[in-house]
Amino acid sequence: MIIRKRLAAGVCGLLATLAVGLLPTPAAAGEPDTKPAPKVELVLDVSGSMRARDLDGQSRMAAAKTAFNEVLDAVPGEVQLGIRTLGANYPGQDRKVGCKDTKLLYPVGPLDRTEAKTAVATLTSTGWTPIGPSLLAAADDLKGGEATRRIVLITDGEDTCQPLDPCEVARDIAAKGIHLTVDTLGLLPDDKTRKQLSCIAEATGGTYTSVQHTGQLRDRVHQLVDRAADPVVTPVATQGAQECSTAPELKPGLYNDREKFAEHRWYRVGVRPGQELRASVSIGADRAVDNDYGVLLRAVSAHGREIVRGSEAGDGRTDAVSTGLRYPMPDADTPDGGGEPPAETVCLQVSNSFSAPASVKRDPGLPVELAIDLVDAPHDAADPASFGLGRGWWLLITLALAGLVGGLVWGWISRWRISVWRTN
């Protein structure tokens, strides 16, 4: 039994080594990192309701301070962090004054932990809950540059400064194409607060979390700050056209746009012979929409002939619907003068079948994310890539062969051991 376990472990180790050796290697250590520093702003509600002592036996304000201090100790060095408050200074009843009560407590930049903690220690629960104005101010704090930007909003109640709807503010921020994500955390939220914070997060591609304990608050804020430091692809803002002839020409990359209900938008991609176009699109339902919707992505030639299409439908259970397509361009003869053959224009049409009640705002349109990639096309029908295995076929075949060889060796050793046992 001991010999058999060791042999099995050896075979598993061999397979693991083959798999690791065949996977792409990461960038070499020590290479310069030219990625701009990500920016994060923590927006904390310090209104009067934060005095309630119902979060693990302490006030919501005290729990937030504790969580902030622990998060500040663990902020990655490459993250530029700022802190903004809402409802910190004005204790009166004047609505106009209370709805302007938002303050930049610590400016966005390289973090001085001692200074930031000192600023947090001075906070007291005071005034109103101007979420909408605070989001606008936080977006202004983070403007400029190409870095990833994230707002983490922490509040225990809904906005008290209507008619400036914070959900509409979040949609307007997203419509600007500045790639700013808003994550929201509700401290012991009621249904109205939960719906409002969920809407804010969905409008910008962020997340909503209901917080019931101090440790949960600390862990979630820490996770969101760390997420800002992770390398991500920033979509490029583009604007589709009503027809292919005037559509923007897209290179491989990630793009975002806005599309109205039941609208068609066109984009162009130049595909050379021997290349394969891979495209995918996602449309988000960032507001209340009717059930039963869908998205269509079509590849059409410059002469209007449909080449291939992809479609997907939803029934209201998800906040986004996605589809994609692949189009391999056949090889062509090299021109007489040499050089590469010219690229063929492929028109991409993005359509949606979303609808909504008349009371739902139509502008800005629904968020669209379009991914474009150009890879080497399969050379012939025998190419395993043509069967949908893509570029990972060689890894699958290698692992299968390694497993076959390991099985044969294991079987041979087992038969040899049985023969020796019978002989003895």
XYZ file of C-alpha atoms in Angstrom:
424
model
C 0.000 0.000 0.000
C 2.826 2.437 0.834
C 4.517 1.791 -2.542
C 1.205 2.248 -4.359
C 0.505 5.589 -2.619
C 3.984 6.851 -3.418
C 3.623 5.866 -7.070
C 0.220 7.595 -7.281
C 1.692 10.720 -5.727
C 4.542 10.609 -8.217
C 2.172 10.349 -11.190
C 0.094 13.289 -9.859
C 3.268 15.292 -9.376
C 4.324 14.520 -12.958
C 0.982 15.733 -14.326
C 1.091 18.878 -12.192
C 4.620 19.629 -13.380
C 3.598 19.220 -17.023
C 0.606 21.480 -16.547
C 2.611 24.219 -14.828
C 5.375 24.011 -17.375
C 2.987 24.412 -20.287
C 1.031 27.339 -18.881
C 2.113 30.894 -19.789
C 4.706 32.303 -17.418
C 4.074 35.602 -15.596
C 6.118 38.701 -16.233
C 9.626 38.536 -14.890
C 10.188 39.994 -11.453
C 11.691 43.419 -11.398
C 10.046 44.672 -14.583
C 8.973 48.295 -14.265
C 5.283 48.884 -13.525
C 4.004 51.787 -15.602
C 0.371 51.393 -14.537
C -0.956 54.617 -12.933
C -1.746 54.389 -9.228
C -5.394 53.411 -8.571
C -7.553 55.915 -6.689
C -10.079 55.108 -3.968
C -12.287 57.446 -1.960
C -14.116 56.212 1.139
C -17.363 58.162 1.602
C -18.679 57.781 5.153
C -22.103 58.771 6.446
C -21.672 60.605 9.761
C -25.249 61.852 10.036
C -27.171 61.859 13.316
C -28.545 58.348 12.800
C -25.020 56.953 13.115
C -25.302 57.449 16.884
C -27.569 54.378 17.175
C -25.929 51.724 19.377
C -26.997 48.562 17.577
C -23.869 47.282 15.845
C -22.191 44.666 18.044
C -23.024 46.639 21.190
C -21.480 49.911 20.035
C -22.609 52.886 17.997
C -22.525 52.689 14.221
C -20.090 55.597 14.231
C -17.692 53.814 16.593
C -17.888 50.638 14.501
C -17.105 52.613 11.338
C -14.105 54.300 12.994
C -12.734 50.947 14.160
C -13.148 49.448 10.719
C -11.510 52.477 9.056
C -8.466 52.333 11.333
C -7.883 48.655 10.582
C -8.386 49.204 6.843
C -5.940 52.126 6.812
C -3.264 49.882 8.308
C -3.613 47.460 5.385
C -4.039 49.771 2.369
C -1.666 48.649 -0.442
C 1.194 51.054 -0.974
C 0.308 51.741 -4.622
C -3.256 52.917 -3.824
C -4.018 56.641 -3.554
C -6.759 56.986 -0.946
C -9.058 59.774 0.187
C -11.869 60.103 2.750
C -15.037 62.189 2.388
C -17.879 62.588 4.865
C -21.535 63.428 4.487
C -23.566 65.069 7.247
C -20.582 65.923 9.462
C -20.906 69.598 10.300
C -24.443 71.008 10.218
C -26.836 69.928 13.033
C -29.674 72.318 12.129
C -32.977 71.899 10.285
C -32.332 74.078 7.207
C -32.660 71.653 4.303
C -30.641 73.763 1.838
C -27.720 73.976 4.218
C -27.933 70.352 5.360
C -27.917 69.056 1.788
C -24.599 70.793 1.123
C -22.967 69.250 4.186
C -20.225 67.128 2.642
C -16.524 67.554 3.372
C -13.270 66.151 2.015
C -11.721 64.896 5.233
C -8.517 63.526 3.706
C -7.541 64.399 0.088
C -6.934 61.649 -2.461
C -3.226 60.905 -2.684
C -0.398 58.831 -1.178
C -1.585 57.639 2.218
C -0.158 59.011 5.463
C -1.705 56.526 7.871
C -1.148 58.598 11.001
C -2.683 61.714 9.482
C -5.645 59.793 8.076
C -6.356 58.076 11.404
C -6.172 61.419 13.209
C -8.738 62.851 10.803
C -11.079 59.877 11.320
C -10.787 60.201 15.111
C -12.278 63.721 14.981
C -15.560 62.586 13.396
C -18.862 62.905 15.262
C -22.400 62.036 14.209
C -24.138 65.297 13.360
C -26.400 66.113 10.444
C -28.198 65.119 7.252
C -27.612 62.372 4.651
C -26.761 64.124 1.346
C -25.735 61.052 -0.642
C -26.315 62.587 -4.090
C -24.212 65.732 -3.501
C -21.501 63.648 -1.847
C -21.241 61.312 -4.845
C -20.880 64.297 -7.179
C -18.169 65.772 -4.965
C -16.362 62.429 -4.667
C -16.385 61.981 -8.451
C -14.800 65.426 -8.725
C -12.170 64.435 -6.131
C -11.151 61.468 -8.285
C -11.169 63.136 -11.692
C -8.134 63.211 -13.966
C -5.667 60.597 -15.125
C -6.115 57.110 -16.510
C -6.023 55.197 -13.204
C -8.856 52.984 -12.011
C -11.210 54.875 -9.719
C -13.522 53.556 -7.027
C -15.883 55.138 -4.498
C -16.839 53.087 -1.431
C -20.021 54.568 0.070
C -20.914 53.559 3.647
C -24.257 54.712 5.049
C -27.009 53.590 7.401
C -29.908 55.315 5.662
C -31.331 56.603 2.418
C -30.661 60.050 0.991
C -32.535 62.906 2.718
C -31.903 65.483 -0.021
C -34.439 64.625 -2.717
C -35.258 65.499 -5.483
C -31.532 65.025 -6.289
C -31.897 61.259 -6.650
C -28.549 59.572 -5.875
C -29.410 56.732 -8.264
C -29.794 59.242 -11.116
C -26.537 60.871 -10.002
C -24.796 57.488 -10.285
C -26.219 56.979 -13.789
C -25.025 60.426 -14.842
C -21.551 59.607 -13.517
C -21.529 56.349 -15.479
C -22.744 58.127 -18.627
C -19.684 60.397 -18.579
C -17.507 57.389 -19.418
C -14.922 58.177 -16.724
C -14.717 54.520 -15.599
C -15.639 55.228 -11.984
C -17.148 52.405 -9.929
C -19.300 53.000 -6.845
C -19.560 50.209 -4.267
C -22.153 50.662 -1.520
C -22.390 49.239 2.000
C -25.568 49.567 4.055
C -25.303 49.423 7.848
C -28.336 47.475 9.104
C -30.350 48.805 6.142
C -34.123 48.902 5.745
C -35.825 48.062 2.434
C -35.728 51.632 1.060
C -32.045 52.028 1.846
C -31.258 48.624 0.364
C -33.038 49.456 -2.911
C -31.363 52.851 -3.221
C -27.859 51.582 -2.522
C -28.344 48.622 -4.882
C -29.418 51.007 -7.647
C -26.356 53.228 -7.125
C -24.001 50.255 -7.306
C -25.659 48.678 -10.354
C -25.599 51.950 -12.293
C -21.798 52.087 -12.143
C -20.943 48.386 -12.246
C -20.250 48.226 -8.514
C -21.475 45.965 -5.723
C -23.876 46.347 -2.801
C -23.338 44.723 0.598
C -25.621 44.653 3.625
C -23.502 44.953 6.778
C -24.680 43.478 10.083
C -21.432 43.321 12.095
C -18.273 45.361 12.617
C -16.001 42.603 11.330
C -18.068 42.301 8.186
C -17.719 46.047 7.574
C -13.950 45.931 8.060
C -13.458 42.912 5.815
C -15.631 44.254 3.009
C -14.008 47.710 2.900
C -10.579 46.080 2.965
C -11.582 43.769 0.107
C -12.844 46.666 -2.034
C -9.683 48.726 -1.486
C -7.564 45.711 -2.434
C -9.689 45.167 -5.524
C -8.842 48.678 -6.708
C -5.160 47.715 -6.706
C -5.746 44.654 -8.901
C -4.777 45.117 -12.573
C -7.858 45.649 -14.710
C -8.562 46.609 -18.290
C -10.106 50.056 -18.483
C -12.765 50.260 -21.204
C -12.379 52.957 -23.843
C -15.398 55.192 -24.322
C -16.834 55.046 -27.837
C -20.077 55.953 -29.574
C -21.725 53.651 -32.070
C -23.421 54.969 -35.195
C -26.827 54.457 -36.788
C -25.254 52.799 -39.856
C -22.040 50.950 -40.656
C -20.626 53.521 -43.085
C -20.292 56.137 -40.332
C -19.454 53.739 -37.474
C -16.218 54.094 -35.454
C -13.439 51.657 -36.353
C -12.392 49.615 -33.337
C -9.052 47.947 -32.635
C -8.662 44.949 -30.302
C -9.628 46.070 -26.805
C -12.503 46.774 -24.417
C -15.025 49.533 -25.135
C -18.087 50.991 -23.434
C -21.047 52.870 -24.845
C -24.692 53.686 -24.058
C -27.669 52.350 -25.996
C -31.319 53.356 -25.675
C -34.154 50.847 -25.395
C -34.657 48.829 -28.613
C -31.839 50.693 -30.357
C -29.345 49.417 -32.982
C -25.729 50.604 -32.916
C -22.971 49.910 -35.441
C -19.203 49.534 -35.120
C -16.498 48.548 -37.625
C -13.522 46.199 -37.301
C -10.794 45.603 -39.894
C -10.050 41.869 -40.199
C -7.125 40.643 -42.322
C -7.124 37.296 -44.144
C -5.862 34.597 -41.794
C -7.270 36.340 -38.704
C -10.251 35.381 -36.572
C -12.531 38.065 -35.144
C -13.826 37.353 -31.655
C -16.382 39.806 -30.296
C -18.654 39.844 -27.263
C -21.117 42.361 -25.870
C -22.831 42.851 -22.509
C -25.734 45.210 -21.798
C -26.611 46.048 -18.204
C -30.097 46.698 -16.813
C -29.177 49.606 -14.543
C -32.808 50.598 -13.928
C -36.226 48.958 -13.592
C -37.006 47.201 -16.896
C -39.710 44.854 -18.091
C -39.084 41.123 -17.927
C -38.151 39.294 -21.123
C -35.333 41.092 -22.902
C -32.437 40.171 -25.136
C -29.283 41.279 -26.915
C -28.192 40.584 -30.505
C -24.666 40.855 -31.930
C -24.358 40.523 -35.733
C -21.287 40.495 -37.975
C -22.163 41.879 -41.412
C -20.031 42.444 -44.505
C -19.554 45.947 -45.878
C -22.093 45.016 -48.588
C -24.782 44.116 -46.047
C -24.462 40.324 -46.087
C -24.870 38.752 -42.651
C -21.857 36.590 -41.768
C -22.608 35.287 -38.274
C -24.670 36.285 -35.273
C -24.906 35.673 -31.552
C -27.927 36.291 -29.334
C -29.033 35.811 -25.752
C -32.262 36.447 -23.845
C -33.126 37.090 -20.211
C -36.237 37.026 -18.047
C -35.433 39.561 -15.354
C -33.313 37.340 -13.109
C -29.998 38.991 -13.966
C -28.759 42.576 -14.215
C -26.848 41.976 -17.466
C -27.205 39.906 -20.621
C -24.250 38.927 -22.828
C -23.528 37.219 -26.128
C -20.614 36.778 -28.550
C -19.479 35.540 -31.932
C -16.413 34.263 -33.831
C -15.598 34.850 -37.494
C -12.439 33.320 -39.075
C -11.335 35.154 -42.230
C -10.025 32.744 -44.901
C -6.439 33.152 -46.121
C -5.921 35.163 -49.308
C -3.198 35.268 -51.946
C -0.350 37.719 -51.339
C -0.659 40.853 -53.512
C 1.607 41.093 -56.582
C 3.677 43.823 -54.975
C 4.190 41.785 -51.824
C 3.198 42.832 -48.321
C 0.084 41.952 -46.347
C -3.311 41.624 -48.049
C -5.721 44.448 -47.190
C -8.094 44.127 -44.249
C -11.779 43.525 -44.860
C -14.268 45.708 -43.022
C -16.635 43.737 -40.797
C -19.621 45.660 -39.438
C -20.811 44.764 -35.948
C -24.403 45.537 -35.025
C -25.437 45.630 -31.360
C -29.190 45.547 -30.746
C -31.322 45.140 -27.633
C -34.962 44.371 -26.900
C -35.217 46.061 -23.508
C -38.404 47.900 -22.572
C -39.616 49.650 -19.441
C -42.680 51.390 -17.969
C -43.284 54.975 -19.092
C -42.163 56.287 -15.699
C -38.613 54.958 -16.154
C -36.009 57.440 -17.385
C -34.671 56.737 -20.887
C -31.541 58.905 -20.778
C -28.754 58.068 -20.498
C -29.072 54.777 -22.370
C -28.257 51.347 -21.011
C -24.539 50.634 -20.399
C -22.903 48.588 -23.169
C -19.514 46.856 -22.918
C -17.990 45.541 -26.154
C -14.864 43.353 -26.293
C -12.929 42.956 -29.557
C -10.045 40.552 -30.227
C -8.187 39.425 -33.366
C -6.273 36.119 -33.281
C -4.782 33.751 -35.845
C -7.559 31.876 -37.626
C -7.584 28.057 -37.928
C -5.503 27.097 -40.975
C -7.837 24.313 -42.099
C -10.758 22.228 -40.967
C -8.417 19.793 -39.229
C -7.168 22.503 -36.896
C -8.548 21.604 -33.440
C -9.329 25.285 -32.889
C -12.114 24.913 -35.430
C -13.850 22.487 -33.097
C -14.140 25.124 -30.380
C -11.097 24.120 -28.348
C -9.317 27.413 -29.031
C -5.656 27.765 -28.186
C -5.795 25.401 -25.206
C -6.076 22.223 -27.264
C -2.364 21.429 -26.978
C -2.556 21.560 -23.192
C -5.559 19.212 -23.137
C -3.859 16.728 -25.474
C -0.608 16.854 -23.466
C -2.439 16.206 -20.196
C -4.408 13.367 -21.805
C -1.205 11.736 -23.099
C 0.487 12.194 -19.731
C -2.492 10.547 -18.041
C -2.401 7.664 -20.522
C 1.323 7.078 -20.006
C 0.902 7.317 -16.235
C -1.938 4.792 -16.332
C 0.090 2.324 -18.431
C 3.084 2.612 -16.123
C 0.888 2.163 -13.061
C -0.786 -0.906 -14.594
C 2.563 -2.471 -15.535
C 3.962 -1.939 -12.019
C 0.793 -3.401 -10.447
C 0.977 -6.539 -12.605
C 4.684 -6.935 -11.811
C 3.998 -6.687 -8.051
C 1.222 -9.300 -8.274
C 3.519 -11.662 -10.211
C 6.273 -11.268 -7.620
C 3.793 -11.838 -4.801
C 2.510 -15.067 -6.389
C 6.032 -16.292 -7.016
C 7.032 -15.731 -3.387
